[in-house]
Short mmCIF file of N, CA and C in Angstrom, two decimals:
data_model
loop_
_atom_site.label_atom_id
_atom_site.label_comp_id
_atom_site.label_asym_id
_atom_site.label_seq_id
_atom_site.Cartn_x
_atom_site.Cartn_y
_atom_site.Cartn_z
N MET A 1 108.66 172.97 75.26
CA MET A 1 110.13 172.64 76.59
C MET A 1 111.15 170.97 75.86
N PHE A 2 112.06 171.94 75.78
CA PHE A 2 112.60 170.73 75.23
C PHE A 2 112.57 169.65 76.09
N VAL A 3 112.89 168.13 75.81
CA VAL A 3 112.89 166.75 76.55
C VAL A 3 113.78 165.60 75.39
N GLY A 4 114.72 165.43 75.29
CA GLY A 4 115.55 163.90 75.60
C GLY A 4 115.39 164.83 73.80
N GLY A 5 115.34 166.07 73.74
CA GLY A 5 115.49 166.56 71.51
C GLY A 5 114.52 166.54 71.26
N MET A 6 113.14 165.93 71.85
CA MET A 6 111.59 166.18 71.55
C MET A 6 111.56 167.28 71.97
N LEU A 7 110.23 167.84 71.37
CA LEU A 7 109.19 169.24 71.97
C LEU A 7 108.50 168.36 72.60
N LEU A 8 108.01 168.87 73.79
CA LEU A 8 106.85 168.04 75.21
C LEU A 8 105.91 168.53 74.20
N GLY A 9 105.03 167.56 73.97
CA GLY A 9 103.19 168.76 73.14
C GLY A 9 103.01 169.72 74.31
N SER A 10 101.68 170.21 73.26
CA SER A 10 101.10 171.31 73.89
C SER A 10 100.03 171.01 74.99
N LEU A 11 99.91 169.04 74.87
CA LEU A 11 99.25 168.91 75.59
C LEU A 11 99.34 168.46 77.04
N ALA A 12 100.49 168.81 78.13
CA ALA A 12 100.79 168.80 79.15
C ALA A 12 100.80 170.41 79.07
N ALA A 13 101.32 171.41 78.45
CA ALA A 13 101.85 172.90 78.71
C ALA A 13 100.55 173.32 78.75
N PRO A 14 99.46 173.79 79.56
CA PRO A 14 98.25 174.00 79.78
C PRO A 14 99.00 173.87 81.36
N ALA A 15 98.62 172.22 81.85
CA ALA A 15 98.33 171.67 83.32
C ALA A 15 99.82 173.26 83.88
N VAL A 16 101.03 172.86 83.03
CA VAL A 16 102.08 172.77 83.37
C VAL A 16 102.36 174.36 83.82
N ALA A 17 102.05 175.05 82.69
CA ALA A 17 101.76 176.85 83.56
C ALA A 17 100.53 176.79 84.08
N ARG A 18 99.75 177.13 84.30
CA ARG A 18 98.62 176.63 85.24
C ARG A 18 99.14 176.23 86.95
N ALA A 19 99.97 175.54 86.94
CA ALA A 19 100.87 174.70 87.75
C ALA A 19 101.64 176.17 88.63
N GLN A 20 102.83 176.21 87.86
CA GLN A 20 103.55 177.45 87.98
C GLN A 20 102.73 178.57 87.61
N ALA A 21 102.18 179.20 87.29
CA ALA A 21 101.50 180.37 87.93
C ALA A 21 100.41 180.17 89.49
N ASN A 22 100.00 179.05 89.33
CA ASN A 22 99.43 178.70 90.92
C ASN A 22 100.13 178.90 92.37
N MET A 23 101.86 178.16 91.92
CA MET A 23 102.32 178.54 92.95
C MET A 23 103.35 180.18 93.08
N SER A 24 102.94 180.32 92.07
CA SER A 24 103.82 182.22 92.50
C SER A 24 103.10 183.13 93.06
N ASN A 25 101.65 182.10 92.63
CA ASN A 25 100.71 183.43 93.52
C ASN A 25 100.14 183.02 94.53
N SER A 26 100.46 182.03 95.21
CA SER A 26 99.98 181.34 96.38
C SER A 26 101.08 181.13 97.76
N THR A 27 100.57 181.58 97.89
CA THR A 27 101.09 181.29 99.88
C THR A 27 101.11 180.59 100.65
N GLU A 28 100.82 179.49 99.46
CA GLU A 28 100.21 178.03 99.97
C GLU A 28 101.07 177.17 100.87
N MET A 29 102.63 177.42 100.59
CA MET A 29 103.57 176.35 101.71
C MET A 29 103.52 177.14 102.65
N GLU A 30 103.02 178.53 102.96
CA GLU A 30 103.39 179.10 103.90
C GLU A 30 101.92 178.52 104.70
N LYS A 31 101.01 177.75 105.28
CA LYS A 31 99.81 177.36 105.42
C LYS A 31 99.76 176.35 105.35
N PRO A 32 99.52 175.82 106.50
CA PRO A 32 99.32 174.71 107.46
C PRO A 32 97.54 173.59 106.30
N LEU A 33 97.76 172.52 105.97
CA LEU A 33 96.75 172.12 104.32
C LEU A 33 96.12 171.56 105.44
N SER A 34 94.95 171.37 105.54
CA SER A 34 93.68 171.43 105.89
C SER A 34 94.12 168.47 105.02
N PRO A 35 94.15 168.66 106.13
CA PRO A 35 93.17 166.85 105.28
C PRO A 35 92.56 166.69 104.95
N THR A 36 91.15 167.27 104.72
CA THR A 36 90.21 167.21 104.41
C THR A 36 90.38 167.75 102.98
N ILE A 37 91.39 168.48 102.67
CA ILE A 37 91.01 169.06 100.93
C ILE A 37 92.06 168.11 99.99
N ARG A 38 91.05 168.03 99.15
CA ARG A 38 91.39 166.97 98.37
C ARG A 38 92.17 168.24 96.97
N ARG A 39 93.15 167.68 95.94
CA ARG A 39 94.14 168.28 95.80
C ARG A 39 93.47 167.51 93.91
N ASN A 40 93.69 168.39 93.20
CA ASN A 40 93.61 167.81 91.65
C ASN A 40 95.14 168.13 90.88
N ILE A 41 96.21 168.01 91.18
CA ILE A 41 97.50 168.05 91.26
C ILE A 41 97.85 167.11 90.04
N SER A 42 98.83 167.29 88.80
CA SER A 42 99.99 165.93 88.95
C SER A 42 101.11 167.16 89.24
N SER A 43 102.52 166.14 89.44
CA SER A 43 103.88 166.82 89.28
C SER A 43 103.97 166.23 88.33
N PHE A 44 104.69 167.07 86.77
CA PHE A 44 104.55 166.77 85.30
C PHE A 44 106.42 166.15 85.63
N ARG A 45 106.87 165.22 85.54
CA ARG A 45 107.68 165.63 85.48
C ARG A 45 108.86 163.65 84.56
N THR A 46 109.28 164.34 83.47
CA THR A 46 109.52 163.42 82.75
C THR A 46 110.42 161.82 82.78
N HIS A 47 110.19 161.46 82.50
CA HIS A 47 110.96 159.96 82.80
C HIS A 47 111.98 159.47 81.06
N HIS A 48 112.77 158.78 81.47
CA HIS A 48 113.52 158.46 80.38
C HIS A 48 112.91 156.81 80.42
N TRP A 49 112.86 157.23 78.81
CA TRP A 49 111.76 155.38 78.86
C TRP A 49 113.75 154.28 79.10
N GLN A 50 114.61 154.22 78.89
CA GLN A 50 116.00 153.07 79.49
C GLN A 50 115.92 153.17 80.69
N ASP A 51 115.65 154.06 82.21
CA ASP A 51 115.27 153.29 83.00
C ASP A 51 114.29 152.76 83.28
N TYR A 52 113.46 151.95 82.37
CA TYR A 52 112.20 151.59 82.91
C TYR A 52 112.27 149.67 81.44
N PHE A 53 112.45 150.25 80.34
CA PHE A 53 112.53 149.13 79.82
C PHE A 53 113.30 148.79 78.82
N SER A 54 113.71 147.92 77.99
CA SER A 54 114.87 147.16 77.64
C SER A 54 114.65 148.10 76.29
N ASN A 55 113.81 147.78 75.93
CA ASN A 55 113.51 148.12 74.31
C ASN A 55 112.26 149.13 74.60
N THR A 56 111.63 149.37 73.24
CA THR A 56 110.56 150.38 73.52
C THR A 56 109.46 149.38 72.39
N ARG A 57 109.88 148.15 71.42
CA ARG A 57 109.53 147.57 70.81
C ARG A 57 107.36 147.30 71.12
N ASN A 58 107.21 147.65 70.13
CA ASN A 58 105.56 147.89 69.69
C ASN A 58 105.37 149.08 70.67
N GLY A 59 106.28 149.90 71.14
CA GLY A 59 105.68 151.28 72.17
C GLY A 59 106.05 151.11 73.32
N ALA A 60 105.99 151.81 74.55
CA ALA A 60 106.08 151.88 75.81
C ALA A 60 105.40 152.48 76.41
N ILE A 61 104.62 152.12 77.20
CA ILE A 61 102.97 153.22 78.04
C ILE A 61 104.58 153.06 80.40
N LEU A 62 105.04 154.09 80.26
CA LEU A 62 105.01 154.24 81.60
C LEU A 62 103.67 154.82 82.25
N VAL A 63 103.51 154.45 83.53
CA VAL A 63 102.45 155.55 84.08
C VAL A 63 103.09 155.53 85.51
N ASP A 64 102.79 156.45 85.88
CA ASP A 64 103.45 157.23 87.47
C ASP A 64 102.45 157.54 88.33
N ILE A 65 101.84 156.50 89.44
CA ILE A 65 101.58 156.84 90.11
C ILE A 65 101.39 157.61 91.08
N ASN A 66 102.34 158.35 91.46
CA ASN A 66 102.78 159.19 92.36
C ASN A 66 102.49 159.99 91.81
N SER A 67 103.21 160.77 90.39
CA SER A 67 103.00 162.16 89.70
C SER A 67 101.52 162.04 88.84
N ARG A 68 101.46 160.67 89.32
CA ARG A 68 99.85 161.31 88.73
C ARG A 68 99.85 161.16 86.84
N ALA A 69 100.79 160.75 86.36
CA ALA A 69 101.35 160.83 85.01
C ALA A 69 101.43 159.72 83.78
N LEU A 70 100.99 159.38 82.87
CA LEU A 70 101.72 158.46 81.89
C LEU A 70 102.45 159.16 80.94
N HIS A 71 103.33 157.97 80.12
CA HIS A 71 104.16 158.34 79.61
C HIS A 71 104.12 157.76 78.47
N PHE A 72 104.29 157.93 76.78
CA PHE A 72 104.21 157.04 76.13
C PHE A 72 105.39 157.10 75.08
N TRP A 73 105.98 156.48 75.15
CA TRP A 73 107.60 156.21 73.57
C TRP A 73 106.86 155.41 72.97
N SER A 74 107.16 155.98 71.30
CA SER A 74 107.04 155.45 69.91
C SER A 74 107.65 153.72 69.95
N GLU A 75 107.75 152.67 69.11
CA GLU A 75 108.41 152.00 69.05
C GLU A 75 109.43 152.54 68.62
N ASP A 76 109.89 153.69 67.65
CA ASP A 76 110.87 154.38 66.63
C ASP A 76 111.88 155.50 67.43
N GLN A 77 110.56 155.71 69.00
CA GLN A 77 110.71 156.17 70.30
C GLN A 77 111.40 158.33 68.95
N THR A 78 109.63 158.12 68.29
CA THR A 78 110.59 159.89 67.67
C THR A 78 109.21 160.45 68.39
N ILE A 79 108.48 159.52 68.99
CA ILE A 79 107.24 160.64 69.36
C ILE A 79 107.51 159.90 70.92
N TYR A 80 107.02 160.85 72.25
CA TYR A 80 106.84 161.17 73.46
C TYR A 80 105.87 161.81 73.84
N ARG A 81 105.11 161.31 74.72
CA ARG A 81 104.25 161.80 74.82
C ARG A 81 103.35 161.88 76.45
N LEU A 82 103.56 162.99 77.43
CA LEU A 82 103.21 163.13 78.50
C LEU A 82 101.73 163.24 79.12
N TYR A 83 100.92 162.21 79.47
CA TYR A 83 99.50 162.69 80.45
C TYR A 83 99.50 162.92 81.53
N PRO A 84 98.03 163.76 81.45
CA PRO A 84 98.05 163.60 83.69
C PRO A 84 96.86 162.81 83.53
N THR A 85 97.03 162.40 84.43
CA THR A 85 95.56 160.70 84.46
C THR A 85 95.04 160.87 86.08
N SER A 86 93.90 160.46 85.73
CA SER A 86 93.93 159.67 87.41
C SER A 86 94.19 158.25 87.82
N VAL A 87 94.04 158.31 89.28
CA VAL A 87 95.09 157.08 89.14
C VAL A 87 93.91 156.71 91.13
N PRO A 88 94.30 155.34 90.40
CA PRO A 88 93.40 154.33 91.75
C PRO A 88 93.29 155.19 93.65
N GLU A 89 91.93 155.57 93.99
CA GLU A 89 91.64 156.24 95.22
C GLU A 89 92.90 155.62 96.07
N THR A 90 92.76 154.91 96.20
CA THR A 90 93.50 153.61 98.01
C THR A 90 94.67 153.03 96.57
N ASP A 91 96.25 152.48 97.74
CA ASP A 91 97.02 151.60 97.72
C ASP A 91 96.28 150.00 97.41
N ASP A 92 95.29 149.89 98.53
CA ASP A 92 94.54 148.74 97.62
C ASP A 92 94.12 148.32 96.65
N LEU A 93 93.63 149.57 96.47
CA LEU A 93 92.93 149.24 94.75
C LEU A 93 93.79 149.55 93.74
N THR A 94 95.09 149.54 93.64
CA THR A 94 96.70 149.46 93.33
C THR A 94 96.97 148.61 92.81
N ARG A 95 97.42 148.64 91.13
CA ARG A 95 98.02 147.44 90.76
C ARG A 95 99.49 147.83 90.26
N LYS A 96 100.46 147.61 90.50
CA LYS A 96 101.99 147.97 90.16
C LYS A 96 102.87 147.35 89.47
N GLY A 97 103.45 147.28 88.24
CA GLY A 97 103.94 146.32 87.39
C GLY A 97 103.86 145.96 86.14
N ARG A 98 104.49 145.19 85.28
CA ARG A 98 104.57 145.10 83.87
C ARG A 98 102.74 144.60 83.62
N THR A 99 102.49 144.69 82.28
CA THR A 99 101.62 144.00 81.58
C THR A 99 101.65 144.98 80.47
N GLU A 100 100.64 144.32 79.10
CA GLU A 100 100.38 145.04 78.33
C GLU A 100 99.85 145.40 77.59
N VAL A 101 99.39 145.81 77.22
CA VAL A 101 97.93 146.56 76.22
C VAL A 101 97.39 144.60 75.21
N VAL A 102 96.36 144.25 75.60
CA VAL A 102 95.94 142.98 74.90
C VAL A 102 94.34 143.77 73.70
N LYS A 103 93.60 144.31 73.72
CA LYS A 103 92.70 144.81 73.41
C LYS A 103 93.17 146.80 73.12
N LYS A 104 91.75 147.15 72.36
CA LYS A 104 91.52 148.41 72.24
C LYS A 104 90.33 148.61 71.52
N VAL A 105 89.66 149.69 72.64
CA VAL A 105 88.27 148.98 71.97
C VAL A 105 87.41 151.20 71.75
N ASP A 106 87.09 151.39 71.23
CA ASP A 106 86.73 152.50 69.92
C ASP A 106 84.88 152.53 71.20
N GLY A 107 84.47 153.04 71.91
CA GLY A 107 83.38 152.98 72.55
C GLY A 107 83.33 152.32 73.13
N PRO A 108 83.58 152.42 73.62
CA PRO A 108 83.46 151.00 75.57
C PRO A 108 82.58 150.57 76.39
N SER A 109 82.05 149.83 76.44
CA SER A 109 80.91 149.69 77.16
C SER A 109 81.01 149.46 78.56
N TRP A 110 80.34 149.67 79.40
CA TRP A 110 80.87 149.18 81.07
C TRP A 110 80.79 148.38 81.84
N ARG A 111 81.10 147.94 82.76
CA ARG A 111 80.19 147.28 83.51
C ARG A 111 81.03 147.03 85.24
N PRO A 112 80.63 147.62 86.21
CA PRO A 112 81.56 147.45 87.38
C PRO A 112 82.49 145.67 87.72
N THR A 113 83.13 145.79 88.10
CA THR A 113 83.36 144.89 88.57
C THR A 113 82.90 144.07 89.97
N PRO A 114 83.05 142.56 89.85
CA PRO A 114 82.74 142.51 90.90
C PRO A 114 82.38 143.07 92.80
N ALA A 115 84.09 143.86 92.59
CA ALA A 115 84.36 144.22 94.08
C ALA A 115 83.68 145.52 94.08
N MET A 116 83.45 146.25 92.22
CA MET A 116 83.17 147.15 92.56
C MET A 116 81.76 147.74 93.03
N LYS A 117 80.96 146.40 92.78
CA LYS A 117 79.41 146.63 92.64
C LYS A 117 79.15 145.95 94.58
N GLN A 118 79.97 145.59 95.08
CA GLN A 118 79.58 145.68 96.36
C GLN A 118 80.07 146.86 96.71
N ARG A 119 80.82 147.25 96.43
CA ARG A 119 81.42 148.71 97.53
C ARG A 119 79.82 149.39 97.03
N ASN A 120 79.16 149.60 96.23
CA ASN A 120 78.23 150.73 95.52
C ASN A 120 76.37 149.38 95.16
N PRO A 121 76.54 149.47 95.88
CA PRO A 121 75.10 148.29 95.23
C PRO A 121 74.54 148.99 93.95
N ASP A 122 74.34 150.23 94.41
CA ASP A 122 73.13 151.10 93.47
C ASP A 122 73.52 151.20 91.93
N TRP A 123 74.75 151.19 91.97
CA TRP A 123 74.93 151.53 90.25
C TRP A 123 74.26 150.68 89.13
N PRO A 124 74.61 150.91 87.79
CA PRO A 124 73.83 150.40 87.18
C PRO A 124 74.57 149.41 87.02
N ASP A 125 74.83 147.67 86.17
CA ASP A 125 74.72 146.57 86.02
C ASP A 125 75.61 146.70 84.44
N PHE A 126 75.25 147.73 83.84
CA PHE A 126 76.12 147.90 82.72
C PHE A 126 75.68 149.54 82.85
N ILE A 127 76.88 149.73 81.44
CA ILE A 127 76.49 151.33 80.83
C ILE A 127 76.69 151.49 79.63
N GLY A 128 76.43 151.49 78.63
CA GLY A 128 76.92 151.64 76.63
C GLY A 128 77.51 152.37 76.66
N PRO A 129 78.64 152.17 75.12
CA PRO A 129 79.36 153.36 75.16
C PRO A 129 78.38 154.80 74.60
N GLY A 130 79.19 155.88 75.41
CA GLY A 130 78.17 157.50 75.45
C GLY A 130 78.93 158.43 76.05
N PRO A 131 78.14 159.06 76.44
CA PRO A 131 78.23 160.49 77.35
C PRO A 131 78.02 160.49 78.31
N ASP A 132 77.82 158.94 79.45
CA ASP A 132 77.63 158.49 80.11
C ASP A 132 78.59 157.56 81.34
N ASN A 133 78.94 156.45 79.66
CA ASN A 133 80.25 155.88 80.17
C ASN A 133 81.14 155.89 81.24
N PRO A 134 81.65 155.93 82.02
CA PRO A 134 83.03 155.82 83.02
C PRO A 134 83.46 155.64 82.35
N LEU A 135 83.79 155.09 81.31
CA LEU A 135 85.57 154.55 80.10
C LEU A 135 85.45 155.22 79.47
N GLY A 136 84.48 156.80 78.73
CA GLY A 136 84.79 157.69 77.68
C GLY A 136 85.09 156.97 76.73
N THR A 137 85.75 157.72 75.69
CA THR A 137 85.40 157.82 74.50
C THR A 137 87.03 156.44 73.65
N HIS A 138 87.79 155.97 74.58
CA HIS A 138 88.25 154.74 74.13
C HIS A 138 89.22 154.00 75.44
N ALA A 139 88.82 153.08 75.23
CA ALA A 139 89.56 152.22 75.80
C ALA A 139 91.38 151.07 75.21
N LEU A 140 91.78 151.39 76.13
CA LEU A 140 93.05 150.34 76.28
C LEU A 140 93.01 149.12 77.42
N TYR A 141 93.45 147.72 77.07
CA TYR A 141 92.63 146.87 77.72
C TYR A 141 93.79 146.25 78.70
N LEU A 142 94.77 146.12 79.54
CA LEU A 142 95.22 145.01 80.15
C LEU A 142 95.68 143.66 80.31
N SER A 143 96.54 142.83 80.31
CA SER A 143 96.55 141.36 80.34
C SER A 143 95.54 141.71 81.74
N TRP A 144 95.88 142.31 82.54
CA TRP A 144 95.08 142.64 84.60
C TRP A 144 93.74 142.18 84.01
N ALA A 145 93.20 141.46 84.65
CA ALA A 145 91.66 141.68 84.27
C ALA A 145 91.40 142.89 85.27
N TYR A 146 90.20 143.34 84.37
CA TYR A 146 89.33 144.87 84.83
C TYR A 146 90.32 145.38 84.99
N TYR A 147 91.49 145.84 84.58
CA TYR A 147 92.16 146.91 84.47
C TYR A 147 92.22 147.73 83.13
N ARG A 148 92.12 148.66 82.82
CA ARG A 148 92.42 149.66 81.46
C ARG A 148 92.83 151.10 82.28
N ILE A 149 93.37 151.42 80.60
CA ILE A 149 93.30 153.15 80.41
C ILE A 149 92.84 153.47 79.22
N HIS A 150 91.99 154.71 79.98
CA HIS A 150 90.56 154.79 79.31
C HIS A 150 90.25 155.95 79.58
N GLY A 151 89.75 157.02 78.72
CA GLY A 151 89.20 158.14 78.87
C GLY A 151 88.31 158.36 80.20
N THR A 152 87.69 159.89 80.42
CA THR A 152 86.74 160.00 81.40
C THR A 152 86.33 161.23 80.68
N GLN A 153 83.89 160.81 81.16
CA GLN A 153 83.29 161.96 81.14
C GLN A 153 84.00 163.33 82.24
N ASP A 154 84.21 162.53 83.78
CA ASP A 154 83.91 163.50 84.33
C ASP A 154 85.68 163.89 84.82
N THR A 155 85.86 165.14 83.84
CA THR A 155 87.14 165.87 83.98
C THR A 155 87.96 166.17 85.44
N ARG A 156 87.05 166.30 86.12
CA ARG A 156 87.43 166.93 87.69
C ARG A 156 88.29 165.39 88.15
N LYS A 157 88.09 164.70 87.56
CA LYS A 157 88.94 163.39 88.18
C LYS A 157 90.17 163.21 87.94
N ILE A 158 90.93 164.10 86.27
CA ILE A 158 92.42 163.70 85.94
C ILE A 158 93.01 164.89 86.97
N GLY A 159 93.99 163.77 87.54
CA GLY A 159 95.12 164.94 88.60
C GLY A 159 95.08 164.52 89.94
N ARG A 160 93.67 163.54 89.86
CA ARG A 160 93.40 163.24 91.44
C ARG A 160 94.09 161.67 92.18
N ARG A 161 93.52 161.08 92.99
CA ARG A 161 93.06 159.98 93.33
C ARG A 161 92.03 159.57 93.35
N SER A 162 91.07 158.75 92.13
CA SER A 162 89.81 159.40 92.10
C SER A 162 89.39 158.16 91.09
N SER A 163 90.41 156.70 91.13
CA SER A 163 89.27 155.76 90.35
C SER A 163 89.48 154.58 90.56
N ASN A 164 88.39 153.28 90.30
CA ASN A 164 88.80 152.28 91.30
C ASN A 164 89.66 151.51 90.75
N GLY A 165 90.62 151.81 89.62
CA GLY A 165 91.90 150.90 89.77
C GLY A 165 92.46 151.26 89.03
N CYS A 166 91.66 151.74 87.70
CA CYS A 166 91.93 152.18 86.10
C CYS A 166 92.63 153.32 86.28
N ILE A 167 93.50 153.93 84.82
CA ILE A 167 94.24 154.88 84.38
C ILE A 167 93.40 155.88 84.15
N GLY A 168 92.78 157.13 84.30
CA GLY A 168 92.08 157.76 83.33
C GLY A 168 92.35 159.10 82.56
N LEU A 169 92.43 159.34 81.02
CA LEU A 169 92.37 160.51 80.89
C LEU A 169 91.74 160.90 80.25
N TYR A 170 92.27 162.65 79.67
CA TYR A 170 91.20 163.27 79.47
C TYR A 170 90.78 162.86 77.98
N ASN A 171 89.22 162.77 77.07
CA ASN A 171 88.55 162.02 75.96
C ASN A 171 90.16 162.22 75.23
N GLU A 172 90.56 163.61 75.01
CA GLU A 172 90.85 163.45 74.64
C GLU A 172 92.62 163.43 73.83
N HIS A 173 93.31 163.13 75.36
CA HIS A 173 94.33 162.60 75.36
C HIS A 173 94.34 160.96 75.28
N ILE A 174 92.84 160.31 75.44
CA ILE A 174 93.47 158.52 75.06
C ILE A 174 92.74 158.85 74.00
N ALA A 175 92.24 158.95 72.91
CA ALA A 175 91.60 159.52 71.32
C ALA A 175 93.56 159.30 71.19
N GLU A 176 94.28 160.73 71.79
CA GLU A 176 95.93 160.77 70.67
C GLU A 176 96.60 158.99 70.80
N LEU A 177 96.52 158.71 71.94
CA LEU A 177 96.73 157.77 72.43
C LEU A 177 96.67 156.17 72.02
N PHE A 178 95.02 155.88 72.00
CA PHE A 178 94.84 154.82 71.46
C PHE A 178 95.44 154.94 70.00
N GLY A 179 95.07 155.73 69.26
CA GLY A 179 96.05 155.95 68.10
C GLY A 179 97.16 155.74 67.70
N MET A 180 98.25 155.70 68.78
CA MET A 180 99.54 155.29 68.53
C MET A 180 100.05 153.92 69.38
N ALA A 181 99.43 153.59 69.91
CA ALA A 181 99.25 152.31 71.08
C ALA A 181 99.04 151.40 70.31
N ASN A 182 99.54 149.90 71.06
CA ASN A 182 99.35 148.71 69.93
C ASN A 182 99.03 148.28 70.85
N VAL A 183 98.02 146.84 69.78
CA VAL A 183 98.05 145.83 71.03
C VAL A 183 99.79 145.00 71.01
N GLY A 184 99.73 144.85 72.22
CA GLY A 184 101.13 144.10 72.37
C GLY A 184 102.34 145.20 72.80
N THR A 185 101.79 146.63 73.08
CA THR A 185 102.41 147.84 74.05
C THR A 185 102.25 147.23 75.31
N GLN A 186 104.15 147.16 75.45
CA GLN A 186 104.10 147.14 76.30
C GLN A 186 103.97 148.40 78.06
N VAL A 187 103.65 147.75 79.07
CA VAL A 187 102.66 149.06 79.93
C VAL A 187 103.24 148.91 81.46
N LEU A 188 103.91 149.68 82.01
CA LEU A 188 104.60 149.70 83.60
C LEU A 188 103.71 150.54 84.52
N LEU A 189 103.21 149.91 85.51
CA LEU A 189 102.63 151.24 86.39
C LEU A 189 104.08 150.92 87.84
N ILE A 190 103.40 152.33 87.61
CA ILE A 190 105.40 152.24 89.25
C ILE A 190 104.66 153.27 90.51
#
């Protein structure tokens, strides 16, 4: 699929194809939905950087909480990527607005925030890098305290409202984004 003269990477294509196949083989719209069923969906909708940023200096990341997708544009605008994400579980955990990448960590360690520890007192105080780490393989730290764009070992979370505030990506997607984003990349959560 061409978007703005660029080929939309194969990263989003499988999810789009699955969604289209599910829609064509389903009578889901004809049945009332139970409020207890949680859907693992992401509505991929492309955005144009000009609608959200005045420039793409240092690159630009747009996180669309409603569509559960992260958009990345390189500084020279030759690269555009669209990734499915996990987003915060509730509106009170969601922060929206402008921030930037202030640190990049390959193999991050994890500590629950004080609010997370209060909600989940049995959680460990620390998890080092590795397969049990909730931040996955890479993390982009934002200028907001405790907020990250990171990978996840639990791929069931992607496409869902499932995080405690952060934006989660498949590990292979955060690894790719990690290689393209810089300290100083502008970030907007809408």
